[in-house]
mmCIF file of C-alpha atoms in Angstrom:
data_model
loop_
_atom_site.group_PDB
_atom_site.id
_atom_site.type_symbol
_atom_site.label_atom_id
_atom_site.label_comp_id
_atom_site.label_asym_id
_atom_site.label_seq_id
_atom_site.Cartn_x
_atom_site.Cartn_y
_atom_site.Cartn_z
ATOM 1 C CA ASP A 2 53.242 -7.777 -9.022
ATOM 2 C CA ALA A 3 53.073 -4.599 -6.926
ATOM 3 C CA GLY A 4 52.025 -6.414 -3.797
ATOM 4 C CA VAL A 5 49.571 -5.068 -1.238
ATOM 5 C CA ILE A 6 49.589 -1.282 -1.258
ATOM 6 C CA GLN A 7 48.620 0.728 1.792
ATOM 7 C CA SER A 8 48.305 4.471 2.178
ATOM 8 C CA PRO A 9 49.268 6.595 3.788
ATOM 9 C CA ARG A 10 52.455 5.168 5.299
ATOM 10 C CA HIS A 11 52.347 7.549 8.188
ATOM 11 C CA GLU A 12 49.397 9.433 9.702
ATOM 12 C CA VAL A 13 49.577 11.881 12.595
ATOM 13 C CA THR A 14 46.255 13.328 13.757
ATOM 14 C CA GLU A 15 44.711 14.921 16.749
ATOM 15 C CA MET A 16 42.269 13.217 19.093
ATOM 16 C CA GLY A 17 38.701 13.384 17.838
ATOM 17 C CA GLN A 18 39.635 13.589 14.163
ATOM 18 C CA GLU A 19 38.478 11.069 11.557
ATOM 19 C CA VAL A 20 41.150 8.813 10.123
ATOM 20 C CA THR A 21 40.806 6.758 6.919
ATOM 21 C CA LEU A 22 43.358 4.061 6.025
ATOM 22 C CA ARG A 23 43.389 2.658 2.552
ATOM 23 C CA CYS A 24 44.374 -0.689 1.052
ATOM 24 C CA LYS A 25 44.695 -2.077 -2.451
ATOM 25 C CA PRO A 26 45.049 -5.911 -2.347
ATOM 26 C CA ILE A 27 46.871 -8.031 -4.827
ATOM 27 C CA SER A 28 44.874 -8.450 -8.006
ATOM 28 C CA GLY A 29 42.993 -11.735 -8.065
ATOM 29 C CA HIS A 30 43.058 -12.302 -4.305
ATOM 30 C CA ASN A 31 39.691 -12.997 -2.753
ATOM 31 C CA SER A 32 40.350 -12.458 0.912
ATOM 32 C CA LEU A 33 41.404 -9.255 2.683
ATOM 33 C CA PHE A 34 42.428 -8.748 6.298
ATOM 34 C CA TRP A 35 43.007 -5.726 8.529
ATOM 35 C CA TYR A 36 45.397 -6.234 11.485
ATOM 36 C CA ARG A 37 46.598 -3.856 14.163
ATOM 37 C CA GLN A 38 50.027 -4.194 15.697
ATOM 38 C CA THR A 39 51.198 -2.715 19.013
ATOM 39 C CA MET A 40 54.008 -3.621 21.392
ATOM 40 C CA MET A 41 51.493 -4.406 24.158
ATOM 41 C CA ARG A 42 48.997 -6.490 22.255
ATOM 42 C CA GLY A 43 50.969 -7.800 19.263
ATOM 43 C CA LEU A 44 49.091 -8.438 16.019
ATOM 44 C CA GLU A 45 45.390 -8.327 16.368
ATOM 45 C CA LEU A 46 42.948 -9.294 13.597
ATOM 46 C CA LEU A 47 40.387 -6.600 13.294
ATOM 47 C CA ILE A 48 38.230 -7.717 10.392
ATOM 48 C CA TYR A 49 38.401 -9.870 7.262
ATOM 49 C CA PHE A 50 36.545 -10.038 4.026
ATOM 50 C CA ASN A 51 35.941 -12.805 1.559
ATOM 51 C CA ASN A 52 34.859 -11.846 -1.926
ATOM 52 C CA ASN A 53 34.221 -8.319 -0.631
ATOM 53 C CA VAL A 54 31.879 -9.481 2.091
ATOM 54 C CA PRO A 55 32.811 -8.959 5.748
ATOM 55 C CA ILE A 56 33.043 -12.411 7.379
ATOM 56 C CA ASP A 57 34.146 -11.651 10.937
ATOM 57 C CA ASP A 58 34.443 -8.225 12.545
ATOM 58 C CA SER A 59 34.596 -9.454 16.129
ATOM 59 C CA GLY A 60 38.105 -8.018 16.389
ATOM 60 C CA MET A 61 36.971 -4.462 15.730
ATOM 61 C CA PRO A 62 37.539 -2.812 19.095
ATOM 62 C CA GLU A 63 34.674 -0.360 19.162
ATOM 63 C CA ASP A 64 31.932 1.208 17.094
ATOM 64 C CA ARG A 65 34.409 3.962 16.319
ATOM 65 C CA PHE A 66 36.055 1.539 13.910
ATOM 66 C CA SER A 67 34.478 0.618 10.569
ATOM 67 C CA ALA A 68 35.732 -1.102 7.424
ATOM 68 C CA LYS A 69 34.441 -1.366 3.910
ATOM 69 C CA MET A 70 35.336 -3.187 0.784
ATOM 70 C CA PRO A 71 33.291 -1.613 -2.029
ATOM 71 C CA ASN A 72 35.063 -3.689 -4.719
ATOM 72 C CA ALA A 73 37.728 -6.337 -5.106
ATOM 73 C CA SER A 74 40.512 -3.818 -5.466
ATOM 74 C CA PHE A 75 39.980 -1.448 -2.604
ATOM 75 C CA SER A 76 39.278 -1.414 1.133
ATOM 76 C CA THR A 77 39.179 1.271 3.806
ATOM 77 C CA LEU A 78 39.450 1.193 7.586
ATOM 78 C CA LYS A 79 38.001 4.254 9.216
ATOM 79 C CA ILE A 80 38.311 5.489 12.778
ATOM 80 C CA GLN A 81 35.873 8.163 13.909
ATOM 81 C CA PRO A 82 36.588 9.738 16.325
ATOM 82 C CA SER A 83 40.195 8.802 16.846
ATOM 83 C CA GLU A 84 41.718 8.473 20.297
ATOM 84 C CA PRO A 85 45.359 8.270 21.492
ATOM 85 C CA ARG A 86 44.987 4.591 22.360
ATOM 86 C CA ASP A 87 44.304 3.927 18.620
ATOM 87 C CA SER A 88 48.005 4.685 17.907
ATOM 88 C CA ALA A 89 49.460 1.582 16.255
ATOM 89 C CA VAL A 90 50.617 0.186 12.962
ATOM 90 C CA TYR A 91 47.700 -0.982 10.875
ATOM 91 C CA PHE A 92 48.332 -3.700 8.311
ATOM 92 C CA CYS A 93 46.303 -4.902 5.399
ATOM 93 C CA ALA A 94 46.866 -8.329 3.961
ATOM 94 C CA SER A 95 45.311 -10.296 1.146
ATOM 95 C CA SER A 96 45.269 -13.918 0.118
ATOM 96 C CA LEU A 97 43.765 -16.224 -2.465
ATOM 97 C CA VAL A 98 41.880 -19.068 -0.948
ATOM 98 C CA ALA A 99 40.642 -21.605 -3.503
ATOM 99 C CA GLY A 100 39.953 -24.856 -1.820
ATOM 100 C CA ASP A 101 43.302 -24.887 0.000
ATOM 101 C CA TYR A 102 45.261 -22.685 2.308
ATOM 102 C CA SER A 103 47.420 -19.916 1.008
ATOM 103 C CA PRO A 104 49.858 -17.440 2.600
ATOM 104 C CA LEU A 105 48.892 -13.910 3.450
ATOM 105 C CA HIS A 106 50.575 -11.064 1.642
ATOM 106 C CA PHE A 107 51.022 -8.047 3.774
ATOM 107 C CA GLY A 108 51.367 -4.395 2.978
ATOM 108 C CA ASN A 109 53.993 -2.311 4.700
ATOM 109 C CA GLY A 110 51.442 -0.867 7.041
ATOM 110 C CA THR A 111 50.229 2.568 8.119
ATOM 111 C CA ARG A 112 51.740 3.950 11.317
ATOM 112 C CA LEU A 113 49.060 5.934 13.029
ATOM 113 C CA THR A 114 49.820 8.418 15.766
ATOM 114 C CA VAL A 115 46.904 10.138 17.528
ATOM 115 C CA THR A 116 47.934 12.958 19.835
ATOM 116 C CA SER B 13 41.862 -18.149 22.267
ATOM 117 C CA GLN B 14 43.539 -19.859 19.333
ATOM 118 C CA GLN B 15 46.472 -17.495 19.492
ATOM 119 C CA GLY B 16 49.910 -18.943 19.278
ATOM 120 C CA GLU B 17 52.646 -17.997 21.707
ATOM 121 C CA GLU B 18 56.269 -17.872 20.726
ATOM 122 C CA ASP B 19 59.176 -18.728 22.939
ATOM 123 C CA PRO B 20 61.562 -17.123 23.581
ATOM 124 C CA GLN B 21 60.407 -13.503 23.237
ATOM 125 C CA ALA B 22 63.916 -12.470 22.213
ATOM 126 C CA LEU B 23 66.951 -14.419 21.061
ATOM 127 C CA SER B 24 70.448 -13.186 20.310
ATOM 128 C CA ILE B 25 73.055 -15.456 18.745
ATOM 129 C CA GLN B 26 76.283 -15.288 16.735
ATOM 130 C CA GLU B 27 76.316 -15.494 13.026
ATOM 131 C CA GLY B 28 76.656 -19.044 11.833
ATOM 132 C CA GLU B 29 74.871 -20.552 14.847
ATOM 133 C CA ASN B 30 71.439 -22.181 14.603
ATOM 134 C CA ALA B 31 68.387 -20.377 15.929
ATOM 135 C CA THR B 32 65.417 -22.228 17.296
ATOM 136 C CA MET B 33 62.057 -20.648 18.019
ATOM 137 C CA ASN B 34 59.072 -22.358 19.499
ATOM 138 C CA CYS B 35 55.338 -21.822 19.189
ATOM 139 C CA SER B 36 52.540 -23.168 21.306
ATOM 140 C CA TYR B 37 48.783 -22.858 20.573
ATOM 141 C CA LYS B 38 45.624 -23.728 22.365
ATOM 142 C CA THR B 39 43.059 -25.194 20.035
ATOM 143 C CA SER B 40 42.994 -27.719 17.193
ATOM 144 C CA ILE B 41 44.427 -26.383 13.919
ATOM 145 C CA ASN B 42 44.258 -27.171 10.279
ATOM 146 C CA ASN B 43 47.616 -25.617 9.430
ATOM 147 C CA LEU B 44 50.369 -23.566 11.019
ATOM 148 C CA GLN B 45 52.375 -20.928 9.269
ATOM 149 C CA TRP B 46 55.566 -19.049 10.062
ATOM 150 C CA TYR B 47 56.162 -15.445 9.066
ATOM 151 C CA ARG B 48 58.982 -13.066 9.294
ATOM 152 C CA GLN B 49 58.874 -9.259 9.869
ATOM 153 C CA ASN B 50 61.714 -6.917 9.274
ATOM 154 C CA SER B 51 61.703 -3.638 11.155
ATOM 155 C CA GLY B 52 59.211 -1.179 9.685
ATOM 156 C CA ARG B 53 57.850 -3.669 7.123
ATOM 157 C CA GLY B 54 54.920 -6.026 6.773
ATOM 158 C CA LEU B 55 55.039 -9.710 7.512
ATOM 159 C CA VAL B 56 56.382 -12.137 4.920
ATOM 160 C CA HIS B 57 55.349 -15.723 4.660
ATOM 161 C CA LEU B 58 58.089 -18.255 5.261
ATOM 162 C CA ILE B 59 56.598 -21.745 5.415
ATOM 163 C CA LEU B 60 53.332 -23.570 5.996
ATOM 164 C CA ILE B 61 52.951 -26.914 7.658
ATOM 165 C CA ARG B 62 49.765 -28.918 7.558
ATOM 166 C CA SER B 63 48.279 -30.610 10.566
ATOM 167 C CA ASN B 64 49.049 -34.053 9.120
ATOM 168 C CA GLU B 65 52.693 -33.188 8.569
ATOM 169 C CA ARG B 66 55.439 -33.541 11.206
ATOM 170 C CA GLU B 67 58.381 -31.779 9.568
ATOM 171 C CA LYS B 68 58.995 -29.572 6.634
ATOM 172 C CA HIS B 69 62.092 -28.017 5.114
ATOM 173 C CA SER B 70 62.661 -24.933 2.984
ATOM 174 C CA GLY B 71 66.257 -23.960 2.356
ATOM 175 C CA ARG B 72 67.859 -23.194 5.748
ATOM 176 C CA LEU B 73 64.482 -23.418 7.501
ATOM 177 C CA ARG B 74 63.148 -26.504 9.239
ATOM 178 C CA VAL B 75 59.706 -26.524 10.777
ATOM 179 C CA THR B 76 58.333 -29.238 13.014
ATOM 180 C CA LEU B 77 54.787 -29.733 14.257
ATOM 181 C CA ASP B 78 53.568 -31.773 17.224
ATOM 182 C CA THR B 79 49.789 -31.689 17.296
ATOM 183 C CA SER B 80 49.607 -33.802 20.435
ATOM 184 C CA LYS B 81 51.597 -31.106 22.318
ATOM 185 C CA LYS B 82 50.069 -28.285 20.260
ATOM 186 C CA SER B 83 53.490 -26.906 19.504
ATOM 187 C CA SER B 84 55.729 -26.120 16.565
ATOM 188 C CA SER B 85 59.331 -25.061 16.199
ATOM 189 C CA LEU B 86 61.215 -23.097 13.570
ATOM 190 C CA LEU B 87 64.893 -23.807 13.150
ATOM 191 C CA ILE B 88 67.129 -21.507 11.081
ATOM 192 C CA THR B 89 70.457 -23.150 10.362
ATOM 193 C CA ALA B 90 73.721 -21.355 9.686
ATOM 194 C CA SER B 91 72.213 -18.011 10.620
ATOM 195 C CA ARG B 92 73.222 -14.783 8.844
ATOM 196 C CA ALA B 93 73.065 -11.201 9.932
ATOM 197 C CA ALA B 94 70.274 -10.727 7.382
ATOM 198 C CA ASP B 95 68.093 -13.165 9.370
ATOM 199 C CA THR B 96 67.729 -10.480 12.051
ATOM 200 C CA ALA B 97 63.939 -9.957 12.302
ATOM 201 C CA SER B 98 60.895 -10.889 14.307
ATOM 202 C CA TYR B 99 59.376 -14.312 13.600
ATOM 203 C CA PHE B 100 55.709 -15.115 14.161
ATOM 204 C CA CYS B 101 53.744 -18.273 14.068
ATOM 205 C CA ALA B 102 50.121 -18.204 12.919
ATOM 206 C CA THR B 103 47.353 -20.731 13.214
ATOM 207 C CA ASP B 104 44.498 -20.782 10.785
ATOM 208 C CA ALA B 105 41.072 -22.073 10.105
ATOM 209 C CA ILE B 106 38.677 -21.800 7.174
ATOM 210 C CA ILE B 107 35.528 -20.015 8.269
ATOM 211 C CA GLN B 108 32.764 -19.383 5.732
ATOM 212 C CA GLY B 109 35.208 -19.974 2.866
ATOM 213 C CA ALA B 110 37.722 -17.450 4.268
ATOM 214 C CA GLN B 111 41.000 -18.175 5.922
ATOM 215 C CA LYS B 112 41.342 -16.680 9.381
ATOM 216 C CA LEU B 113 44.913 -16.327 10.660
ATOM 217 C CA VAL B 114 45.704 -15.561 14.282
ATOM 218 C CA PHE B 115 49.249 -14.627 15.146
ATOM 219 C CA GLY B 116 51.408 -15.116 18.217
ATOM 220 C CA GLN B 117 53.424 -12.364 19.873
ATOM 221 C CA GLY B 118 56.589 -13.157 17.945
ATOM 222 C CA THR B 119 60.237 -13.855 18.708
ATOM 223 C CA ARG B 120 62.757 -11.063 18.061
ATOM 224 C CA LEU B 121 65.846 -12.641 16.667
ATOM 225 C CA THR B 122 69.159 -10.839 16.511
ATOM 226 C CA ILE B 123 72.123 -12.270 14.691
ATOM 227 C CA ASN B 124 75.430 -10.713 15.800
ATOM 228 C CA PRO B 125 78.147 -10.573 13.116
#
């Protein structure tokens, strides 16, 4: 099992540029989550999907943020245009929920720096 | 907010000692989970305790849950240098068939050899 795979591991971009973060969940998992982690705000849930459908995007900070899950094996988080305050580590996680609770499996994150 | 809050924010102990971290939350929960995060890595699930359970063990880990006080504790016995990491509690709920996990701010644990 390769685990949750995120790319890129590091991203440095200039303010105003578009940034796309990618995630491949664990095969067979039916829920996918995007989190953002900063020293000031900790881990924030941005959006999560169930069976490829967005369930709750209330954590998405602004309209500059968008997320898609076109199929069960791929998701993207896009920031357009990026701003310095978007600098953070972005995590993707997946889980299998089938009538009971199950742990989240996290990727190793994408460290985003916007200058 | 349902977010859990860990206490203390940082803890430094000697190898071999026990480490206790606490978590408080605000709303009713179905389950509470504990995760660990090593520097530069994603979170790793440690243990889940259901709302109808009071205590659970897994190896050197012991978790307690007091729903009347809306609090949980994680005890690591006989700590090792490799236990150095940040530890997070997370409360969850099932919403529209999907599990929503909200994490606390974490406790940074340092084990001194």
